[in-house]
CSV table of C-alpha atoms and ligand atoms in Angstrom, one decimal:
chain,number,residue,atom,x,y,z
A,8,MET,CA,141.5,69.5,117.6
A,9,SER,CA,141.5,73.1,116.8
A,10,PRO,CA,145.1,74.8,117.3
A,11,SER,CA,145.2,76.7,120.8
A,12,ARG,CA,144.6,80.2,120.8
A,13,SER,CA,146.9,82.6,122.9
A,14,ILE,CA,145.5,84.7,125.9
A,15,ALA,CA,146.9,87.9,127.3
A,16,LEU,CA,145.7,88.3,131.1
A,17,MET,CA,145.8,91.8,132.2
A,18,GLY,CA,145.0,92.1,136.0
A,19,ALA,CA,145.8,88.3,136.4
A,20,THR,CA,146.4,88.6,140.3
A,21,GLY,CA,142.8,89.7,141.3
A,22,SER,CA,139.5,88.2,141.6
A,23,ILE,CA,138.6,87.9,137.9
A,24,GLY,CA,142.0,87.5,137.1
A,25,THR,CA,142.3,84.4,139.3
A,26,GLN,CA,139.0,82.6,138.1
A,27,THR,CA,140.3,83.3,134.6
A,28,LEU,CA,143.4,81.3,135.8
A,29,GLU,CA,141.0,78.5,137.0
A,30,VAL,CA,139.3,78.2,133.7
A,31,LEU,CA,142.4,78.3,131.7
A,32,ARG,CA,143.8,75.1,134.1
A,33,ARG,CA,140.8,73.2,133.0
A,34,GLU,CA,141.7,73.9,129.2
A,35,PRO,CA,145.5,73.5,128.9
A,36,ASN,CA,145.2,72.4,125.4
A,37,ALA,CA,142.8,75.0,124.2
A,38,PHE,CA,144.6,78.0,125.3
A,39,GLN,CA,148.3,79.1,126.0
A,40,LEU,CA,148.7,81.9,128.4
A,41,VAL,CA,151.2,83.9,127.0
A,42,SER,CA,151.1,87.4,129.0
A,43,ILE,CA,150.1,88.5,132.5
A,44,SER,CA,150.1,91.5,134.2
A,45,GLY,CA,149.2,92.6,137.9
A,46,GLY,CA,149.9,95.9,139.1
A,47,THR,CA,152.5,95.7,141.9
A,48,ASN,CA,151.8,92.1,143.1
A,49,VAL,CA,155.1,90.9,142.2
A,50,HIS,CA,155.1,87.6,144.2
A,51,GLU,CA,151.6,86.6,142.7
A,52,LEU,CA,152.9,87.2,139.1
A,53,SER,CA,155.9,85.2,139.7
A,54,VAL,CA,153.9,82.2,140.9
A,55,ILE,CA,151.6,82.3,137.8
A,56,ALA,CA,154.5,82.6,135.6
A,57,LYS,CA,155.9,79.9,136.9
A,58,GLU,CA,152.9,77.7,137.0
A,59,PHE,CA,151.9,78.7,133.0
A,60,ASN,CA,155.3,79.1,132.2
A,61,VAL,CA,154.6,82.9,131.0
A,62,ARG,CA,157.5,84.7,129.7
A,63,HIS,CA,155.9,88.3,129.3
A,64,ILE,CA,154.6,90.2,132.3
A,65,GLY,CA,153.4,93.7,133.0
A,66,VAL,CA,153.8,95.7,136.5
A,67,SER,CA,153.1,99.1,137.2
A,68,ASN,CA,156.1,100.5,138.1
A,69,GLU,CA,160.1,100.3,137.9
A,70,GLN,CA,160.2,99.4,141.6
A,71,SER,CA,158.2,96.3,140.9
A,72,ALA,CA,159.7,95.6,137.9
A,73,THR,CA,163.3,95.4,139.7
A,74,ALA,CA,161.7,93.2,142.4
A,75,LEU,CA,160.0,90.8,139.8
A,76,ARG,CA,163.4,90.5,137.9
A,77,ASP,CA,164.9,89.3,141.1
A,78,LEU,CA,162.1,86.4,141.2
A,79,VAL,CA,162.0,85.5,137.5
A,80,GLY,CA,165.4,85.8,136.2
A,81,PRO,CA,166.7,87.0,132.7
A,82,ASP,CA,164.1,84.8,130.4
A,83,VAL,CA,161.1,86.6,131.2
A,84,GLN,CA,160.4,89.5,129.5
A,85,ILE,CA,159.2,92.7,132.0
A,86,GLU,CA,157.0,95.6,130.7
A,87,VAL,CA,156.2,98.6,132.7
A,88,GLY,CA,153.3,100.7,133.2
A,89,SER,CA,150.5,101.9,130.7
A,90,LYS,CA,153.0,101.5,127.8
A,91,GLY,CA,153.6,98.2,128.9
A,92,LEU,CA,150.0,97.2,129.2
A,93,GLU,CA,149.6,98.4,125.2
A,94,VAL,CA,152.8,96.1,124.2
A,95,LEU,CA,150.9,93.3,126.2
A,96,SER,CA,147.4,93.8,124.8
A,97,SER,CA,148.2,93.9,121.2
A,98,SER,CA,149.9,90.6,121.1
A,99,ALA,CA,147.7,87.5,121.6
A,100,ASP,CA,144.4,86.3,120.1
A,101,ILE,CA,142.4,87.0,123.2
A,102,VAL,CA,143.1,89.9,125.7
A,103,VAL,CA,141.2,89.7,129.3
A,104,ASN,CA,140.9,93.0,130.4
A,105,ALA,CA,140.7,92.2,134.3
A,106,VAL,CA,142.5,95.6,135.4
A,107,MET,CA,140.4,97.6,138.1
A,108,GLY,CA,139.3,101.0,137.3
A,109,PHE,CA,140.2,103.5,134.8
A,110,ALA,CA,143.9,102.1,134.9
A,111,GLY,CA,142.6,99.4,132.1
A,112,LEU,CA,142.0,101.7,129.6
A,113,PRO,CA,145.5,101.3,127.6
A,114,VAL,CA,144.4,97.2,127.7
A,115,THR,CA,141.0,98.3,125.7
A,116,MET,CA,142.1,100.7,123.5
A,117,ALA,CA,145.2,98.8,122.5
A,118,ALA,CA,143.7,95.1,122.3
A,119,LEU,CA,141.1,96.6,119.7
A,120,SER,CA,143.0,98.9,117.8
A,121,ALA,CA,145.2,95.8,117.5
A,122,GLY,CA,142.4,93.7,116.0
A,123,LYS,CA,141.7,91.3,119.0
A,124,ARG,CA,139.2,89.8,120.9
A,125,LEU,CA,138.8,92.0,123.9
A,126,ALA,CA,137.0,89.8,127.0
A,127,LEU,CA,136.1,92.5,128.9
A,128,ALA,CA,135.6,92.5,132.9
A,129,ASN,CA,137.0,96.2,133.1
A,130,LYS,CA,133.7,98.1,132.8
A,131,GLU,CA,135.2,101.7,133.6
A,132,SER,CA,137.5,102.0,130.5
A,133,LEU,CA,134.5,101.3,128.2
A,134,ILE,CA,132.2,103.7,130.2
A,135,ALA,CA,134.6,106.5,130.1
A,136,ALA,CA,136.1,106.2,126.7
A,137,ALA,CA,132.8,105.2,124.8
A,138,PRO,CA,133.2,107.5,121.8
A,139,LEU,CA,136.9,106.4,121.5
A,140,VAL,CA,136.1,102.7,121.8
A,141,GLU,CA,133.3,102.8,119.3
A,142,LYS,CA,135.8,104.0,116.8
A,143,VAL,CA,138.8,101.3,117.5
A,144,ARG,CA,136.2,98.5,117.7
A,145,GLN,CA,135.8,98.9,113.8
A,146,THR,CA,139.1,97.5,113.4
A,147,PRO,CA,139.0,94.6,111.2
A,148,GLY,CA,139.1,91.5,113.8
A,149,ALA,CA,138.3,93.6,116.7
A,150,VAL,CA,135.7,92.3,119.3
A,151,ILE,CA,134.5,92.9,122.8
A,152,LEU,CA,132.7,90.2,124.7
A,153,PRO,CA,131.4,90.8,127.9
A,154,ILE,CA,132.9,89.1,131.2
A,155,ASP,CA,130.5,91.3,133.2
A,156,SER,CA,127.7,88.7,134.2
A,157,GLU,CA,124.8,90.9,133.4
A,158,HIS,CA,126.4,91.8,129.9
A,159,CYS,CA,127.4,88.1,129.3
A,160,ALA,CA,123.8,87.2,129.7
A,161,ILE,CA,122.4,89.6,127.3
A,162,HIS,CA,125.0,89.1,124.6
A,163,GLN,CA,123.6,85.3,125.2
A,164,ALA,CA,119.8,86.6,125.1
A,165,LEU,CA,120.5,88.9,122.0
A,166,ALA,CA,121.3,85.7,120.1
A,167,SER,CA,117.5,85.4,119.6
A,168,SER,CA,117.4,89.0,117.6
A,169,THR,CA,117.0,88.9,114.2
A,170,SER,CA,118.1,92.5,113.7
A,171,GLN,CA,121.5,94.1,114.2
A,172,LYS,CA,122.5,96.8,116.6
A,173,PRO,CA,120.9,99.2,117.7
A,174,TYR,CA,118.3,96.1,117.6
A,175,PRO,CA,114.8,97.7,116.7
A,176,ASP,CA,113.2,94.1,117.8
A,177,VAL,CA,114.3,94.8,121.0
A,178,ARG,CA,112.1,96.9,123.5
A,179,LYS,CA,114.3,96.6,126.8
A,180,ILE,CA,117.3,95.2,128.3
A,181,ILE,CA,116.5,94.6,131.7
A,182,LEU,CA,119.8,94.5,134.1
A,183,THR,CA,119.2,92.6,137.1
A,184,ALA,CA,120.9,93.6,140.5
A,185,SER,CA,121.2,91.7,143.7
A,186,GLY,CA,120.3,95.2,145.5
A,187,GLY,CA,124.0,94.6,147.2
A,188,PRO,CA,124.2,94.0,151.2
A,189,PHE,CA,121.9,97.2,152.0
A,190,ARG,CA,118.8,96.1,150.0
A,191,GLY,CA,115.5,97.5,152.0
A,192,TRP,CA,117.7,99.5,154.4
A,193,SER,CA,116.1,103.3,155.1
A,194,LYS,CA,118.3,106.3,154.3
A,195,ASP,CA,118.9,106.5,158.3
A,196,ARG,CA,119.8,103.0,158.8
A,197,LEU,CA,122.3,103.8,155.6
A,198,ALA,CA,123.8,107.0,157.6
A,199,VAL,CA,126.0,104.3,159.7
A,200,VAL,CA,127.0,101.8,157.5
A,201,THR,CA,130.5,100.7,158.2
A,202,LYS,CA,133.4,99.6,155.9
A,203,ALA,CA,132.8,95.9,156.7
A,204,ASP,CA,129.2,95.9,156.3
A,205,ALA,CA,129.6,97.5,152.9
A,206,LEU,CA,132.4,94.8,151.8
A,207,ALA,CA,129.9,92.0,152.4
A,208,HIS,CA,128.3,91.1,149.5
A,209,PRO,CA,125.4,88.9,149.8
A,210,THR,CA,125.8,86.8,146.4
A,211,TRP,CA,129.6,87.6,145.0
A,212,SER,CA,132.9,87.3,146.3
A,213,MET,CA,134.5,90.2,144.3
A,214,GLY,CA,137.3,92.9,144.3
A,215,PRO,CA,136.8,95.8,146.9
A,216,LYS,CA,136.1,98.6,144.5
A,217,ILE,CA,133.4,96.6,142.9
A,218,THR,CA,132.0,95.4,146.0
A,219,ILE,CA,131.5,98.9,147.6
A,220,ASP,CA,130.2,99.9,144.2
A,221,SER,CA,127.5,97.0,144.5
A,222,SER,CA,126.5,98.4,148.1
A,223,THR,CA,125.8,102.0,146.6
A,224,LEU,CA,124.2,100.7,143.5
A,225,MET,CA,127.1,102.7,141.5
A,226,ASN,CA,127.9,99.3,139.7
A,227,LYS,CA,124.5,98.9,138.6
A,228,GLY,CA,124.8,102.6,137.2
A,229,LEU,CA,128.1,101.8,135.6
A,230,GLU,CA,126.5,98.9,134.1
A,231,VAL,CA,123.4,100.5,132.4
A,232,LEU,CA,126.2,102.8,130.9
A,233,GLU,CA,128.0,99.7,129.9
A,234,ALA,CA,125.1,98.2,128.1
A,235,SER,CA,124.3,101.0,126.2
A,236,ALA,CA,127.9,101.2,124.9
A,237,LEU,CA,128.3,97.4,124.5
A,238,PHE,CA,125.3,97.0,122.8
A,239,GLY,CA,124.6,100.3,120.9
A,240,VAL,CA,121.0,100.8,122.6
A,241,GLU,CA,119.9,104.0,124.3
A,242,VAL,CA,119.5,104.2,128.2
A,243,ASP,CA,116.1,104.7,127.9
A,244,ARG,CA,115.6,101.2,126.6
A,245,VAL,CA,117.6,99.8,129.6
A,246,ASP,CA,115.6,99.0,132.9
A,247,VAL,CA,117.1,97.7,136.3
A,248,VAL,CA,115.2,95.3,138.2
A,249,VAL,CA,116.3,93.9,141.8
A,250,HIS,CA,116.8,90.3,142.0
A,251,PRO,CA,118.2,89.0,145.5
A,252,GLN,CA,119.1,85.7,144.2
A,253,SER,CA,121.6,86.4,141.3
A,254,VAL,CA,120.5,83.5,139.2
A,255,VAL,CA,118.9,85.6,136.4
A,256,HIS,CA,121.6,87.6,135.1
A,257,SER,CA,119.5,89.8,132.8
A,258,MET,CA,116.9,89.7,130.2
A,259,VAL,CA,116.1,90.9,127.2
A,260,GLU,CA,112.6,91.9,126.2
A,261,TYR,CA,111.6,91.8,122.6
A,262,ILE,CA,108.8,93.7,121.1
A,263,ASP,CA,106.4,90.8,121.0
A,264,GLY,CA,106.4,90.7,124.7
A,265,SER,CA,109.0,87.4,124.7
A,266,VAL,CA,111.6,88.1,127.5
A,267,ILE,CA,115.0,85.9,127.0
A,268,ALA,CA,116.8,85.2,130.0
A,269,GLN,CA,120.1,83.7,131.1
A,270,LEU,CA,120.2,81.8,134.1
A,271,SER,CA,123.2,80.0,136.5
A,272,MET,CA,124.2,80.4,139.8
A,273,PRO,CA,126.4,83.3,140.6
A,274,ASP,CA,130.0,81.9,139.4
A,275,MET,CA,132.0,84.5,137.2
A,276,ARG,CA,133.6,81.4,135.6
A,277,LEU,CA,130.8,80.8,133.6
A,278,PRO,CA,131.2,84.3,131.7
A,279,ILE,CA,134.8,84.0,131.5
A,280,ALA,CA,134.5,80.8,129.8
A,281,TYR,CA,131.8,81.9,127.5
A,282,CYS,CA,134.1,84.9,126.1
A,283,LEU,CA,137.2,82.6,125.9
A,284,GLY,CA,135.3,79.8,124.4
A,285,LEU,CA,133.2,81.5,121.6
A,286,PRO,CA,132.2,80.3,118.9
A,287,GLY,CA,131.9,77.3,120.9
A,288,ARG,CA,131.1,76.5,124.6
A,289,LEU,CA,133.7,74.6,127.2
A,290,ASP,CA,132.5,71.5,128.6
A,291,HIS,CA,132.5,72.6,132.3
A,292,ALA,CA,129.1,73.3,134.2
A,293,TRP,CA,130.0,76.2,136.5
A,294,GLY,CA,127.1,77.5,138.3
A,295,LYS,CA,125.0,74.7,137.3
A,296,LEU,CA,121.4,75.1,138.7
A,297,ASP,CA,119.3,72.9,140.7
A,298,PHE,CA,115.9,73.1,139.6
A,299,THR,CA,114.5,70.6,142.3
A,300,SER,CA,115.9,72.0,145.2
A,301,GLY,CA,113.2,74.9,145.9
A,302,LEU,CA,115.0,77.7,143.9
A,303,GLU,CA,113.0,80.7,144.0
A,304,LEU,CA,113.3,83.7,141.7
A,305,THR,CA,112.0,87.2,143.1
A,306,PHE,CA,112.0,90.5,141.4
A,307,GLU,CA,111.3,94.4,142.6
A,308,ALA,CA,111.9,97.8,142.0
A,309,PRO,CA,115.3,99.3,143.2
A,310,ASP,CA,114.7,102.3,145.8
A,311,ARG,CA,115.9,105.0,144.0
A,312,SER,CA,115.8,107.5,146.7
A,313,ALA,CA,118.0,105.5,149.3
A,314,PHE,CA,120.2,104.6,146.3
A,315,PRO,CA,120.6,107.6,144.4
A,316,ALA,CA,123.7,106.6,142.3
A,317,LEU,CA,121.6,104.9,139.7
A,318,ASP,CA,119.7,108.1,138.6
A,319,LEU,CA,123.1,109.8,138.7
A,320,ALA,CA,124.3,107.6,136.0
A,321,TYR,CA,120.9,107.6,133.9
A,322,SER,CA,121.5,111.2,133.9
A,323,ALA,CA,125.3,111.3,132.8
A,324,ALA,CA,124.4,108.8,129.8
A,325,ARG,CA,121.6,111.5,128.9
A,326,HIS,CA,124.5,114.1,129.0
A,327,GLY,CA,126.7,111.8,127.1
A,328,GLY,CA,130.4,113.3,126.0
A,329,ALA,CA,132.7,113.6,129.1
A,330,ALA,CA,130.0,113.0,131.4
A,331,PRO,CA,130.3,109.1,132.1
A,332,ALA,CA,134.2,109.6,132.3
A,333,TRP,CA,133.6,112.1,135.0
A,334,LEU,CA,130.7,109.9,137.2
A,335,SER,CA,133.4,107.0,136.9
A,336,ALA,CA,136.4,109.0,138.0
A,337,ALA,CA,134.8,110.6,140.8
A,338,ASN,CA,133.5,107.3,142.2
A,339,GLU,CA,136.9,105.8,142.0
A,340,ILE,CA,138.3,108.8,144.1
A,341,CYS,CA,135.3,108.6,146.6
A,342,VAL,CA,135.4,104.7,147.1
A,343,GLU,CA,139.2,104.9,147.7
A,344,ALA,CA,138.5,107.6,150.3
A,345,PHE,CA,135.8,105.4,151.9
A,346,LEU,CA,138.3,102.3,152.2
A,347,GLN,CA,140.5,104.5,153.5
A,348,GLY,CA,138.1,105.6,156.1
A,349,MET,CA,138.1,109.1,155.5
A,350,ILE,CA,134.4,109.8,154.3
A,351,THR,CA,131.2,108.0,155.1
A,352,TRP,CA,129.4,105.5,153.0
A,353,GLN,CA,126.6,107.9,152.0
A,354,SER,CA,129.3,110.7,151.3
A,355,ILE,CA,130.4,108.6,148.4
A,356,VAL,CA,127.7,108.9,146.2
A,357,GLN,CA,126.9,112.8,147.6
A,358,THR,CA,130.4,113.6,146.7
A,359,VAL,CA,130.0,112.0,143.2
A,360,SER,CA,126.5,113.9,142.8
A,361,SER,CA,128.5,117.5,144.0
A,362,VAL,CA,131.2,116.7,141.3
A,363,MET,CA,128.3,116.2,138.8
A,364,ASP,CA,126.6,119.5,139.2
A,365,LYS,CA,129.9,121.0,138.1
A,366,TYR,CA,130.2,119.1,134.9
A,367,VAL,CA,130.2,121.4,131.8
A,368,PRO,CA,129.4,119.5,128.6
A,369,THR,CA,132.3,118.4,126.8
A,370,ASP,CA,133.1,116.0,124.2
A,371,ILE,CA,135.8,113.4,123.9
A,372,SER,CA,137.2,113.1,120.6
A,373,SER,CA,140.8,112.3,121.9
A,374,ILE,CA,142.7,110.0,124.5
A,375,ASP,CA,144.2,113.5,125.7
A,376,GLU,CA,140.8,114.9,126.1
A,377,LEU,CA,139.8,111.8,128.1
A,378,LEU,CA,142.8,112.0,130.2
A,379,GLU,CA,142.0,115.7,131.3
A,380,ASN,CA,138.4,115.4,132.0
A,381,ASP,CA,139.4,112.0,134.2
A,382,ALA,CA,141.9,114.1,136.3
A,383,LYS,CA,139.4,117.1,136.3
A,384,ALA,CA,136.8,115.2,137.8
A,385,ARG,CA,139.4,113.1,140.5
A,386,GLN,CA,140.5,116.8,141.3
A,387,LEU,CA,137.1,118.1,142.1
A,388,ALA,CA,136.1,114.9,143.9
A,389,SER,CA,139.5,115.2,146.0
A,390,ALA,CA,139.0,119.0,146.6
A,391,ILE,CA,135.4,118.2,148.0
A,392,ILE,CA,136.9,115.0,150.3
A,393,ALA,CA,139.4,117.3,151.6
A,394,LYS,CA,137.0,120.1,152.8
B,413,NAD,P1,140.5,93.6,141.8
B,413,NAD,O1,140.9,94.5,142.8
B,413,NAD,O2,140.4,92.0,142.5
B,413,NAD,O3,142.0,93.0,140.8
B,413,NAD,C1,142.5,94.3,139.8
B,413,NAD,C2,143.6,93.7,139.2
B,413,NAD,O4,144.1,94.8,138.5
B,413,NAD,C3,144.6,93.3,140.1
B,413,NAD,O5,145.6,92.3,139.3
B,413,NAD,C4,145.8,94.4,140.2
B,413,NAD,O6,147.1,94.1,140.5
B,413,NAD,C5,145.2,95.3,138.7
B,413,NAD,N1,145.4,96.5,139.1
B,413,NAD,C6,145.0,97.5,140.2
B,413,NAD,N2,145.4,98.5,140.0
B,413,NAD,C7,146.3,98.6,138.8
B,413,NAD,C8,146.7,99.6,138.1
B,413,NAD,N3,146.5,100.9,138.5
B,413,NAD,N4,147.5,99.5,137.0
B,413,NAD,C9,147.3,98.3,136.5
B,413,NAD,N5,147.0,97.1,137.1
B,413,NAD,C10,146.2,97.7,138.2
B,413,NAD,O7,139.2,93.4,141.1
B,413,NAD,P2,138.2,92.8,140.4
B,413,NAD,O8,137.3,92.5,141.5
B,413,NAD,O9,138.7,91.6,139.8
B,413,NAD,O10,137.9,93.5,139.4
B,413,NAD,C11,138.5,93.7,138.1
B,413,NAD,C12,137.4,94.6,136.8
B,413,NAD,O11,136.2,93.5,136.7
B,413,NAD,C13,136.8,95.5,137.5
B,413,NAD,O12,136.6,96.4,136.3
B,413,NAD,C14,135.6,95.3,137.9
B,413,NAD,O13,134.5,96.2,137.7
B,413,NAD,C15,135.3,94.3,136.8
B,413,NAD,N6,134.4,92.8,137.4
B,413,NAD,C16,134.5,92.4,138.1
B,413,NAD,C17,133.5,91.2,138.6
B,413,NAD,C18,134.2,90.4,139.9
B,413,NAD,O14,133.3,89.3,140.0
B,413,NAD,N7,135.5,90.5,140.9
B,413,NAD,C19,132.4,90.9,138.3
B,413,NAD,C20,132.2,91.6,137.0
B,413,NAD,C21,133.1,93.0,136.9
B,414,MG,MG1,128.0,92.9,137.2
């Protein structure tokens, strides 16, 4: 039997984090969970630490560290803040980045700089820091495997390619989108959607931020940027098609017209297991399909006028530089404001669009420049919301 591989699970208490734990429970000999982090969720962290005998934990602040210390005792080492995430993310064979939002940046950068396998759910760090990630992923041993289901599908479909990045034999990457809870809705109807409407995703159960992003199609826009950064394919070769059943998780169209797709029922444990298991596959059929029960697969064009987030993302991609970081940062602020009841659903993307109107072309060549741009876009979004 091959030796067990160590896992650092950052964002262990969230939706992807808990599903990763489910995969690890099934494979106690193949993997050893050695470190976890989870914002300020100290009780959940202490329960996970006890079950998996984890001795190294990260939390967001000193207050959470003190509370956690009382729960886990002196044998457990506790790390704090983004520096803590860096320490944890450079000391395991496989680092799972399941942190929510831009806060996942230290995990992505530290794991790749240390030459680790990065199993990446946190798309925001890759999108914002694409030029910096491109450099650190050259570190010997460093590799990014995508947990995001569409990109995991593309990773599998690209195994048919006979070329390398940027894949000259690929005509198109075709990202599928469920269309979210508001597929087919008119602009007038969209003007009055509530938080509960937006949180009711038809096919996936996920954390609140990505659920709202799915309702605006900003998630798909971010995924266009993610695909381009991951696979080195310019965005004009990345298409989006709405596929309400969420069974075809994405496709690659080759220059000879062949289309290779990956299919399963929607279940994030499948892409998680894929990213942990490579170069082999784990023997658990998550999301297994039944082709005899009237499975129907339909596809349609996205409504770009009712869901302008998609074109905003393409525009940010064409700008390059700090534009994707601005888009993602402004969106984080607006989604949080919507969840807090401060703005309407349509104002989310309208506000992001107003922020992008103020974008001045800027390159990103260091973390400090990225942090400055992230802060600038957040300030602009907050100022518009406060008006
Ligand atoms: P979630 O909100 O359920 O969990 C987020 C985790 O990050 C929690 O453990 C939380 O404690 C931690 N966290 C939040 N803010 C933090 C901070 N400031 N510092 C440190 N830790 C912090 O989110 P999720 O739905 O699991 O999504 C996580 C990431 O995976 C996101 O980037 C999302 O886009 C991506 N993703 C999720 C899904 C899904 O099915 N949930 C699918 C594809 C991609
Ligand atoms: Mg996705």
